[in-house]
Amino acid sequence: MDSKVSNGSGLQDECITNLLVFGFLQSYSDSNFHKELEVLGRELPVPAHLQEEQDDGLQTDGNRCGHFLASEERDSQGQEEIIQDIARQLAKIGDDMDRSIHPGLVNNLATQFMNRRLSEEDRRQRLTAALEQVMQTYPTDMEDEKTMLILAMFLAKKVADHTPSLLREVFRTTVNFINQNLFTYVRNLVRNEMD
């Protein structure tokens, strides 16, 4: 998996977004992409400060970025748990948004993601266009950023459920989209929960 993010966010930032999107997708235990998600979890980049005894797979609670150095262990594991909790909460809200996503939009997005000639930027643009389309039809009483974050991850879930082999591509594109457009919001969500 390409660990570069075009907005220059560090691996620590990418780990936050990876954990959030991964945790969101993991909340759907009845998904068609369960096996692909397990493989993806083993491939996620691990921050440089994660040392010693990295296990070769997911922990039983689904955490991937574990085994921190002693001085960072408590804070980092606490942050990881908070991100996992946020992901689960957002997935519950996403379930309520399911009705706003037309199956034809998911089919179209999956078809576009199957085009291997599309660059990462082209995929991100396709995701953005689909999100804008859904946002126009979704009456919301939430902040636009929260709605867009949930819908981006829910679209990723829907595309991966439609075509499990696309999980890696849709995951990477969603992480990049969030890092480029919503990362300040995500970082603030995590900080607010830690306070």
mmCIF file with all atom_site columns, C-alpha atoms in Angstrom:
data_model
loop_
_atom_site.group_PDB
_atom_site.id
_atom_site.type_symbol
_atom_site.label_atom_id
_atom_site.label_alt_id
_atom_site.label_comp_id
_atom_site.label_asym_id
_atom_site.label_entity_id
_atom_site.label_seq_id
_atom_site.pdbx_PDB_ins_code
_atom_site.Cartn_x
_atom_site.Cartn_y
_atom_site.Cartn_z
_atom_site.occupancy
_atom_site.B_iso_or_equiv
_atom_site.pdbx_formal_charge
_atom_site.auth_seq_id
_atom_site.auth_comp_id
_atom_site.auth_asym_id
_atom_site.auth_atom_id
_atom_site.pdbx_PDB_model_num
ATOM 1   C CA . MET A 1 1   ? 0.000   0.000   0.000   1.00 0.00 ? 1   MET A CA 1
ATOM 2   C CA . ASP A 1 2   ? 1.354   3.410   -0.922  1.00 0.00 ? 2   ASP A CA 1
ATOM 3   C CA . SER A 1 3   ? 1.957   5.294   2.294   1.00 0.00 ? 3   SER A CA 1
ATOM 4   C CA . LYS A 1 4   ? 2.433   8.683   0.639   1.00 0.00 ? 4   LYS A CA 1
ATOM 5   C CA . VAL A 1 5   ? -0.331  11.208  0.992   1.00 0.00 ? 5   VAL A CA 1
ATOM 6   C CA . SER A 1 6   ? -0.233  14.162  -1.332  1.00 0.00 ? 6   SER A CA 1
ATOM 7   C CA . ASN A 1 7   ? -1.021  16.757  1.327   1.00 0.00 ? 7   ASN A CA 1
ATOM 8   C CA . GLY A 1 8   ? 2.175   15.871  3.151   1.00 0.00 ? 8   GLY A CA 1
ATOM 9   C CA . SER A 1 9   ? 0.565   14.393  6.250   1.00 0.00 ? 9   SER A CA 1
ATOM 10  C CA . GLY A 1 10  ? 2.900   12.243  8.263   1.00 0.00 ? 10  GLY A CA 1
ATOM 11  C CA . LEU A 1 11  ? 2.604   8.543   8.898   1.00 0.00 ? 11  LEU A CA 1
ATOM 12  C CA . GLN A 1 12  ? 1.124   9.294   12.333  1.00 0.00 ? 12  GLN A CA 1
ATOM 13  C CA . ASP A 1 13  ? -1.678  11.257  10.629  1.00 0.00 ? 13  ASP A CA 1
ATOM 14  C CA . GLU A 1 14  ? -2.188  8.526   8.063   1.00 0.00 ? 14  GLU A CA 1
ATOM 15  C CA . CYS A 1 15  ? -2.364  5.953   10.853  1.00 0.00 ? 15  CYS A CA 1
ATOM 16  C CA . ILE A 1 16  ? -5.239  7.913   12.418  1.00 0.00 ? 16  ILE A CA 1
ATOM 17  C CA . THR A 1 17  ? -7.146  7.909   9.138   1.00 0.00 ? 17  THR A CA 1
ATOM 18  C CA . ASN A 1 18  ? -6.268  4.273   8.417   1.00 0.00 ? 18  ASN A CA 1
ATOM 19  C CA . LEU A 1 19  ? -7.551  3.259   11.847  1.00 0.00 ? 19  LEU A CA 1
ATOM 20  C CA . LEU A 1 20  ? -10.716 5.277   11.412  1.00 0.00 ? 20  LEU A CA 1
ATOM 21  C CA . VAL A 1 21  ? -11.610 3.904   7.977   1.00 0.00 ? 21  VAL A CA 1
ATOM 22  C CA . PHE A 1 22  ? -10.494 0.383   8.901   1.00 0.00 ? 22  PHE A CA 1
ATOM 23  C CA . GLY A 1 23  ? -12.514 0.485   12.132  1.00 0.00 ? 23  GLY A CA 1
ATOM 24  C CA . PHE A 1 24  ? -15.540 1.794   10.249  1.00 0.00 ? 24  PHE A CA 1
ATOM 25  C CA . LEU A 1 25  ? -15.347 -1.041  7.726   1.00 0.00 ? 25  LEU A CA 1
ATOM 26  C CA . GLN A 1 26  ? -14.666 -3.574  10.458  1.00 0.00 ? 26  GLN A CA 1
ATOM 27  C CA . SER A 1 27  ? -17.951 -2.571  12.126  1.00 0.00 ? 27  SER A CA 1
ATOM 28  C CA . TYR A 1 28  ? -19.765 -4.445  9.371   1.00 0.00 ? 28  TYR A CA 1
ATOM 29  C CA . SER A 1 29  ? -19.155 -8.059  10.326  1.00 0.00 ? 29  SER A CA 1
ATOM 30  C CA . ASP A 1 30  ? -21.687 -9.325  7.786   1.00 0.00 ? 30  ASP A CA 1
ATOM 31  C CA . SER A 1 31  ? -19.895 -7.718  4.848   1.00 0.00 ? 31  SER A CA 1
ATOM 32  C CA . ASN A 1 32  ? -18.882 -9.501  1.659   1.00 0.00 ? 32  ASN A CA 1
ATOM 33  C CA . PHE A 1 33  ? -15.327 -8.135  2.038   1.00 0.00 ? 33  PHE A CA 1
ATOM 34  C CA . HIS A 1 34  ? -14.416 -9.664  5.410   1.00 0.00 ? 34  HIS A CA 1
ATOM 35  C CA . LYS A 1 35  ? -11.487 -11.744 4.054   1.00 0.00 ? 35  LYS A CA 1
ATOM 36  C CA . GLU A 1 36  ? -10.120 -8.807  2.056   1.00 0.00 ? 36  GLU A CA 1
ATOM 37  C CA . LEU A 1 37  ? -10.358 -6.611  5.160   1.00 0.00 ? 37  LEU A CA 1
ATOM 38  C CA . GLU A 1 38  ? -8.294  -9.091  7.193   1.00 0.00 ? 38  GLU A CA 1
ATOM 39  C CA . VAL A 1 39  ? -5.575  -9.050  4.516   1.00 0.00 ? 39  VAL A CA 1
ATOM 40  C CA . LEU A 1 40  ? -5.674  -5.258  4.321   1.00 0.00 ? 40  LEU A CA 1
ATOM 41  C CA . GLY A 1 41  ? -5.318  -5.008  8.100   1.00 0.00 ? 41  GLY A CA 1
ATOM 42  C CA . ARG A 1 42  ? -2.038  -6.912  7.933   1.00 0.00 ? 42  ARG A CA 1
ATOM 43  C CA . GLU A 1 43  ? -0.755  -4.589  5.200   1.00 0.00 ? 43  GLU A CA 1
ATOM 44  C CA . LEU A 1 44  ? -1.505  -1.225  6.796   1.00 0.00 ? 44  LEU A CA 1
ATOM 45  C CA . PRO A 1 45  ? 1.554   0.953   7.369   1.00 0.00 ? 45  PRO A CA 1
ATOM 46  C CA . VAL A 1 46  ? 2.780   1.030   10.944  1.00 0.00 ? 46  VAL A CA 1
ATOM 47  C CA . PRO A 1 47  ? 4.276   4.278   12.330  1.00 0.00 ? 47  PRO A CA 1
ATOM 48  C CA . ALA A 1 48  ? 8.035   4.282   12.897  1.00 0.00 ? 48  ALA A CA 1
ATOM 49  C CA . HIS A 1 49  ? 7.589   4.711   16.653  1.00 0.00 ? 49  HIS A CA 1
ATOM 50  C CA . LEU A 1 50  ? 5.838   1.345   16.795  1.00 0.00 ? 50  LEU A CA 1
ATOM 51  C CA . GLN A 1 51  ? 8.532   -1.085  17.792  1.00 0.00 ? 51  GLN A CA 1
ATOM 52  C CA . GLU A 1 52  ? 9.090   -4.490  19.395  1.00 0.00 ? 52  GLU A CA 1
ATOM 53  C CA . GLU A 1 53  ? 6.984   -7.575  19.018  1.00 0.00 ? 53  GLU A CA 1
ATOM 54  C CA . GLN A 1 54  ? 4.711   -6.448  16.228  1.00 0.00 ? 54  GLN A CA 1
ATOM 55  C CA . ASP A 1 55  ? 2.354   -9.334  15.768  1.00 0.00 ? 55  ASP A CA 1
ATOM 56  C CA . ASP A 1 56  ? 1.844   -10.621 12.265  1.00 0.00 ? 56  ASP A CA 1
ATOM 57  C CA . GLY A 1 57  ? -1.886  -9.929  12.138  1.00 0.00 ? 57  GLY A CA 1
ATOM 58  C CA . LEU A 1 58  ? -4.752  -8.141  13.687  1.00 0.00 ? 58  LEU A CA 1
ATOM 59  C CA . GLN A 1 59  ? -5.277  -8.248  17.395  1.00 0.00 ? 59  GLN A CA 1
ATOM 60  C CA . THR A 1 60  ? -8.531  -9.820  18.526  1.00 0.00 ? 60  THR A CA 1
ATOM 61  C CA . ASP A 1 61  ? -10.067 -6.364  18.981  1.00 0.00 ? 61  ASP A CA 1
ATOM 62  C CA . GLY A 1 62  ? -9.079  -5.388  15.425  1.00 0.00 ? 62  GLY A CA 1
ATOM 63  C CA . ASN A 1 63  ? -6.362  -2.959  16.443  1.00 0.00 ? 63  ASN A CA 1
ATOM 64  C CA . ARG A 1 64  ? -3.410  -2.799  14.091  1.00 0.00 ? 64  ARG A CA 1
ATOM 65  C CA . CYS A 1 65  ? -1.127  -0.087  15.435  1.00 0.00 ? 65  CYS A CA 1
ATOM 66  C CA . GLY A 1 66  ? -0.125  -1.632  18.730  1.00 0.00 ? 66  GLY A CA 1
ATOM 67  C CA . HIS A 1 67  ? 2.956   -2.350  20.851  1.00 0.00 ? 67  HIS A CA 1
ATOM 68  C CA . PHE A 1 68  ? 4.218   1.180   21.406  1.00 0.00 ? 68  PHE A CA 1
ATOM 69  C CA . LEU A 1 69  ? 7.343   2.148   23.248  1.00 0.00 ? 69  LEU A CA 1
ATOM 70  C CA . ALA A 1 70  ? 6.730   2.319   26.999  1.00 0.00 ? 70  ALA A CA 1
ATOM 71  C CA . SER A 1 71  ? 6.691   6.140   27.194  1.00 0.00 ? 71  SER A CA 1
ATOM 72  C CA . GLU A 1 72  ? 4.088   6.389   24.418  1.00 0.00 ? 72  GLU A CA 1
ATOM 73  C CA . GLU A 1 73  ? 2.179   3.184   25.056  1.00 0.00 ? 73  GLU A CA 1
ATOM 74  C CA . ARG A 1 74  ? -0.619  4.467   27.283  1.00 0.00 ? 74  ARG A CA 1
ATOM 75  C CA . ASP A 1 75  ? -1.387  7.601   25.251  1.00 0.00 ? 75  ASP A CA 1
ATOM 76  C CA . SER A 1 76  ? -1.096  5.882   21.882  1.00 0.00 ? 76  SER A CA 1
ATOM 77  C CA . GLN A 1 77  ? -3.185  2.879   22.846  1.00 0.00 ? 77  GLN A CA 1
ATOM 78  C CA . GLY A 1 78  ? -5.738  5.231   24.379  1.00 0.00 ? 78  GLY A CA 1
ATOM 79  C CA . GLN A 1 79  ? -5.844  7.226   21.161  1.00 0.00 ? 79  GLN A CA 1
ATOM 80  C CA . GLU A 1 80  ? -6.188  4.029   19.148  1.00 0.00 ? 80  GLU A CA 1
ATOM 81  C CA . GLU A 1 81  ? -9.136  2.899   21.269  1.00 0.00 ? 81  GLU A CA 1
ATOM 82  C CA . ILE A 1 82  ? -10.763 6.315   20.907  1.00 0.00 ? 82  ILE A CA 1
ATOM 83  C CA . ILE A 1 83  ? -10.382 6.150   17.125  1.00 0.00 ? 83  ILE A CA 1
ATOM 84  C CA . GLN A 1 84  ? -11.918 2.669   17.106  1.00 0.00 ? 84  GLN A CA 1
ATOM 85  C CA . ASP A 1 85  ? -14.846 3.926   19.232  1.00 0.00 ? 85  ASP A CA 1
ATOM 86  C CA . ILE A 1 86  ? -15.364 6.909   16.930  1.00 0.00 ? 86  ILE A CA 1
ATOM 87  C CA . ALA A 1 87  ? -15.336 4.557   13.926  1.00 0.00 ? 87  ALA A CA 1
ATOM 88  C CA . ARG A 1 88  ? -18.030 2.369   15.499  1.00 0.00 ? 88  ARG A CA 1
ATOM 89  C CA . GLN A 1 89  ? -20.183 5.400   16.349  1.00 0.00 ? 89  GLN A CA 1
ATOM 90  C CA . LEU A 1 90  ? -19.848 6.761   12.819  1.00 0.00 ? 90  LEU A CA 1
ATOM 91  C CA . ALA A 1 91  ? -20.744 3.346   11.372  1.00 0.00 ? 91  ALA A CA 1
ATOM 92  C CA . LYS A 1 92  ? -23.986 3.378   13.380  1.00 0.00 ? 92  LYS A CA 1
ATOM 93  C CA . ILE A 1 93  ? -24.839 6.778   11.947  1.00 0.00 ? 93  ILE A CA 1
ATOM 94  C CA . GLY A 1 94  ? -23.844 5.497   8.496   1.00 0.00 ? 94  GLY A CA 1
ATOM 95  C CA . ASP A 1 95  ? -26.432 2.742   8.777   1.00 0.00 ? 95  ASP A CA 1
ATOM 96  C CA . ASP A 1 96  ? -29.115 5.411   9.038   1.00 0.00 ? 96  ASP A CA 1
ATOM 97  C CA . MET A 1 97  ? -27.742 7.096   5.898   1.00 0.00 ? 97  MET A CA 1
ATOM 98  C CA . ASP A 1 98  ? -27.963 3.921   3.838   1.00 0.00 ? 98  ASP A CA 1
ATOM 99  C CA . ARG A 1 99  ? -31.306 4.924   2.350   1.00 0.00 ? 99  ARG A CA 1
ATOM 100 C CA . SER A 1 100 ? -29.779 8.073   0.840   1.00 0.00 ? 100 SER A CA 1
ATOM 101 C CA . ILE A 1 101 ? -27.322 6.168   -1.354  1.00 0.00 ? 101 ILE A CA 1
ATOM 102 C CA . HIS A 1 102 ? -28.878 4.983   -4.591  1.00 0.00 ? 102 HIS A CA 1
ATOM 103 C CA . PRO A 1 103 ? -27.698 1.496   -5.670  1.00 0.00 ? 103 PRO A CA 1
ATOM 104 C CA . GLY A 1 104 ? -27.008 2.822   -9.178  1.00 0.00 ? 104 GLY A CA 1
ATOM 105 C CA . LEU A 1 105 ? -24.495 5.297   -7.757  1.00 0.00 ? 105 LEU A CA 1
ATOM 106 C CA . VAL A 1 106 ? -22.667 2.451   -5.986  1.00 0.00 ? 106 VAL A CA 1
ATOM 107 C CA . ASN A 1 107 ? -22.696 0.308   -9.152  1.00 0.00 ? 107 ASN A CA 1
ATOM 108 C CA . ASN A 1 108 ? -21.336 3.216   -11.192 1.00 0.00 ? 108 ASN A CA 1
ATOM 109 C CA . LEU A 1 109 ? -18.605 3.998   -8.666  1.00 0.00 ? 109 LEU A CA 1
ATOM 110 C CA . ALA A 1 110 ? -17.595 0.322   -8.459  1.00 0.00 ? 110 ALA A CA 1
ATOM 111 C CA . THR A 1 111 ? -17.420 0.151   -12.261 1.00 0.00 ? 111 THR A CA 1
ATOM 112 C CA . GLN A 1 112 ? -15.209 3.242   -12.341 1.00 0.00 ? 112 GLN A CA 1
ATOM 113 C CA . PHE A 1 113 ? -12.911 1.824   -9.654  1.00 0.00 ? 113 PHE A CA 1
ATOM 114 C CA . MET A 1 114 ? -12.533 -1.381  -11.703 1.00 0.00 ? 114 MET A CA 1
ATOM 115 C CA . ASN A 1 115 ? -10.889 0.663   -14.456 1.00 0.00 ? 115 ASN A CA 1
ATOM 116 C CA . ARG A 1 116 ? -7.211  -0.054  -13.685 1.00 0.00 ? 116 ARG A CA 1
ATOM 117 C CA . ARG A 1 117 ? -6.113  2.792   -15.962 1.00 0.00 ? 117 ARG A CA 1
ATOM 118 C CA . LEU A 1 118 ? -7.528  5.387   -13.571 1.00 0.00 ? 118 LEU A CA 1
ATOM 119 C CA . SER A 1 119 ? -4.924  7.146   -11.476 1.00 0.00 ? 119 SER A CA 1
ATOM 120 C CA . GLU A 1 120 ? -5.367  7.605   -7.742  1.00 0.00 ? 120 GLU A CA 1
ATOM 121 C CA . GLU A 1 121 ? -6.293  11.227  -8.422  1.00 0.00 ? 121 GLU A CA 1
ATOM 122 C CA . ASP A 1 122 ? -8.952  10.126  -10.940 1.00 0.00 ? 122 ASP A CA 1
ATOM 123 C CA . ARG A 1 123 ? -10.405 7.735   -8.366  1.00 0.00 ? 123 ARG A CA 1
ATOM 124 C CA . ARG A 1 124 ? -10.438 10.464  -5.740  1.00 0.00 ? 124 ARG A CA 1
ATOM 125 C CA . GLN A 1 125 ? -12.258 12.747  -8.176  1.00 0.00 ? 125 GLN A CA 1
ATOM 126 C CA . ARG A 1 126 ? -14.845 10.017  -8.875  1.00 0.00 ? 126 ARG A CA 1
ATOM 127 C CA . LEU A 1 127 ? -15.355 9.541   -5.133  1.00 0.00 ? 127 LEU A CA 1
ATOM 128 C CA . THR A 1 128 ? -15.690 13.314  -4.670  1.00 0.00 ? 128 THR A CA 1
ATOM 129 C CA . ALA A 1 129 ? -18.287 13.520  -7.450  1.00 0.00 ? 129 ALA A CA 1
ATOM 130 C CA . ALA A 1 130 ? -20.294 10.662  -5.926  1.00 0.00 ? 130 ALA A CA 1
ATOM 131 C CA . LEU A 1 131 ? -20.122 12.306  -2.501  1.00 0.00 ? 131 LEU A CA 1
ATOM 132 C CA . GLU A 1 132 ? -21.305 15.630  -3.914  1.00 0.00 ? 132 GLU A CA 1
ATOM 133 C CA . GLN A 1 133 ? -24.206 13.845  -5.564  1.00 0.00 ? 133 GLN A CA 1
ATOM 134 C CA . VAL A 1 134 ? -25.229 12.117  -2.327  1.00 0.00 ? 134 VAL A CA 1
ATOM 135 C CA . MET A 1 135 ? -24.749 15.297  -0.283  1.00 0.00 ? 135 MET A CA 1
ATOM 136 C CA . GLN A 1 136 ? -27.237 17.149  -2.529  1.00 0.00 ? 136 GLN A CA 1
ATOM 137 C CA . THR A 1 137 ? -29.983 14.644  -1.827  1.00 0.00 ? 137 THR A CA 1
ATOM 138 C CA . TYR A 1 138 ? -29.261 14.060  1.837   1.00 0.00 ? 138 TYR A CA 1
ATOM 139 C CA . PRO A 1 139 ? -31.089 16.371  4.244   1.00 0.00 ? 139 PRO A CA 1
ATOM 140 C CA . THR A 1 140 ? -28.827 16.614  7.235   1.00 0.00 ? 140 THR A CA 1
ATOM 141 C CA . ASP A 1 141 ? -28.979 18.023  10.703  1.00 0.00 ? 141 ASP A CA 1
ATOM 142 C CA . MET A 1 142 ? -25.240 17.357  11.116  1.00 0.00 ? 142 MET A CA 1
ATOM 143 C CA . GLU A 1 143 ? -22.186 19.374  10.232  1.00 0.00 ? 143 GLU A CA 1
ATOM 144 C CA . ASP A 1 144 ? -21.249 19.079  6.559   1.00 0.00 ? 144 ASP A CA 1
ATOM 145 C CA . GLU A 1 145 ? -17.803 17.699  7.456   1.00 0.00 ? 145 GLU A CA 1
ATOM 146 C CA . LYS A 1 146 ? -19.253 14.949  9.638   1.00 0.00 ? 146 LYS A CA 1
ATOM 147 C CA . THR A 1 147 ? -21.809 14.050  6.981   1.00 0.00 ? 147 THR A CA 1
ATOM 148 C CA . MET A 1 148 ? -19.129 13.958  4.276   1.00 0.00 ? 148 MET A CA 1
ATOM 149 C CA . LEU A 1 149 ? -16.799 11.849  6.456   1.00 0.00 ? 149 LEU A CA 1
ATOM 150 C CA . ILE A 1 150 ? -19.494 9.286   7.191   1.00 0.00 ? 150 ILE A CA 1
ATOM 151 C CA . LEU A 1 151 ? -20.724 9.191   3.612   1.00 0.00 ? 151 LEU A CA 1
ATOM 152 C CA . ALA A 1 152 ? -17.169 8.792   2.244   1.00 0.00 ? 152 ALA A CA 1
ATOM 153 C CA . MET A 1 153 ? -16.565 5.793   4.488   1.00 0.00 ? 153 MET A CA 1
ATOM 154 C CA . PHE A 1 154 ? -20.035 4.414   3.838   1.00 0.00 ? 154 PHE A CA 1
ATOM 155 C CA . LEU A 1 155 ? -19.516 4.682   0.068   1.00 0.00 ? 155 LEU A CA 1
ATOM 156 C CA . ALA A 1 156 ? -16.246 2.787   0.531   1.00 0.00 ? 156 ALA A CA 1
ATOM 157 C CA . LYS A 1 157 ? -18.170 0.134   2.429   1.00 0.00 ? 157 LYS A CA 1
ATOM 158 C CA . LYS A 1 158 ? -20.868 -0.080  -0.238  1.00 0.00 ? 158 LYS A CA 1
ATOM 159 C CA . VAL A 1 159 ? -18.357 -0.340  -3.114  1.00 0.00 ? 159 VAL A CA 1
ATOM 160 C CA . ALA A 1 160 ? -16.307 -2.985  -1.275  1.00 0.00 ? 160 ALA A CA 1
ATOM 161 C CA . ASP A 1 161 ? -19.484 -4.900  -0.436  1.00 0.00 ? 161 ASP A CA 1
ATOM 162 C CA . HIS A 1 162 ? -20.523 -4.720  -4.103  1.00 0.00 ? 162 HIS A CA 1
ATOM 163 C CA . THR A 1 163 ? -17.080 -5.803  -5.373  1.00 0.00 ? 163 THR A CA 1
ATOM 164 C CA . PRO A 1 164 ? -14.833 -7.127  -2.564  1.00 0.00 ? 164 PRO A CA 1
ATOM 165 C CA . SER A 1 165 ? -11.754 -7.187  -4.811  1.00 0.00 ? 165 SER A CA 1
ATOM 166 C CA . LEU A 1 166 ? -11.891 -3.365  -4.868  1.00 0.00 ? 166 LEU A CA 1
ATOM 167 C CA . LEU A 1 167 ? -11.448 -3.023  -1.096  1.00 0.00 ? 167 LEU A CA 1
ATOM 168 C CA . ARG A 1 168 ? -7.764  -2.053  -1.264  1.00 0.00 ? 168 ARG A CA 1
ATOM 169 C CA . GLU A 1 169 ? -8.316  0.622   -3.931  1.00 0.00 ? 169 GLU A CA 1
ATOM 170 C CA . VAL A 1 170 ? -11.430 2.109   -2.353  1.00 0.00 ? 170 VAL A CA 1
ATOM 171 C CA . PHE A 1 171 ? -9.777  2.063   1.096   1.00 0.00 ? 171 PHE A CA 1
ATOM 172 C CA . ARG A 1 172 ? -6.673  3.900   -0.175  1.00 0.00 ? 172 ARG A CA 1
ATOM 173 C CA . THR A 1 173 ? -8.766  6.421   -2.106  1.00 0.00 ? 173 THR A CA 1
ATOM 174 C CA . THR A 1 174 ? -11.017 7.066   0.889   1.00 0.00 ? 174 THR A CA 1
ATOM 175 C CA . VAL A 1 175 ? -8.036  7.526   3.223   1.00 0.00 ? 175 VAL A CA 1
ATOM 176 C CA . ASN A 1 176 ? -6.443  9.943   0.752   1.00 0.00 ? 176 ASN A CA 1
ATOM 177 C CA . PHE A 1 177 ? -9.725  11.827  0.309   1.00 0.00 ? 177 PHE A CA 1
ATOM 178 C CA . ILE A 1 178 ? -10.129 12.197  4.077   1.00 0.00 ? 178 ILE A CA 1
ATOM 179 C CA . ASN A 1 179 ? -6.501  13.264  4.545   1.00 0.00 ? 179 ASN A CA 1
ATOM 180 C CA . GLN A 1 180 ? -6.836  15.879  1.810   1.00 0.00 ? 180 GLN A CA 1
ATOM 181 C CA . ASN A 1 181 ? -10.276 17.229  2.672   1.00 0.00 ? 181 ASN A CA 1
ATOM 182 C CA . LEU A 1 182 ? -11.338 16.305  6.187   1.00 0.00 ? 182 LEU A CA 1
ATOM 183 C CA . PHE A 1 183 ? -8.236  15.590  8.224   1.00 0.00 ? 183 PHE A CA 1
ATOM 184 C CA . THR A 1 184 ? -8.525  18.669  10.463  1.00 0.00 ? 184 THR A CA 1
ATOM 185 C CA . TYR A 1 185 ? -12.078 17.595  11.275  1.00 0.00 ? 185 TYR A CA 1
ATOM 186 C CA . VAL A 1 186 ? -10.924 14.026  12.021  1.00 0.00 ? 186 VAL A CA 1
ATOM 187 C CA . ARG A 1 187 ? -8.049  15.235  14.198  1.00 0.00 ? 187 ARG A CA 1
ATOM 188 C CA . ASN A 1 188 ? -10.459 17.483  16.125  1.00 0.00 ? 188 ASN A CA 1
ATOM 189 C CA . LEU A 1 189 ? -12.890 14.573  16.607  1.00 0.00 ? 189 LEU A CA 1
ATOM 190 C CA . VAL A 1 190 ? -10.101 12.515  18.163  1.00 0.00 ? 190 VAL A CA 1
ATOM 191 C CA . ARG A 1 191 ? -8.829  15.396  20.304  1.00 0.00 ? 191 ARG A CA 1
ATOM 192 C CA . ASN A 1 192 ? -12.333 16.205  21.576  1.00 0.00 ? 192 ASN A CA 1
ATOM 193 C CA . GLU A 1 193 ? -12.858 12.582  22.595  1.00 0.00 ? 193 GLU A CA 1
ATOM 194 C CA . MET A 1 194 ? -9.487  12.487  24.388  1.00 0.00 ? 194 MET A CA 1
ATOM 195 C CA . ASP A 1 195 ? -10.295 15.562  26.502  1.00 0.00 ? 195 ASP A CA 1
#
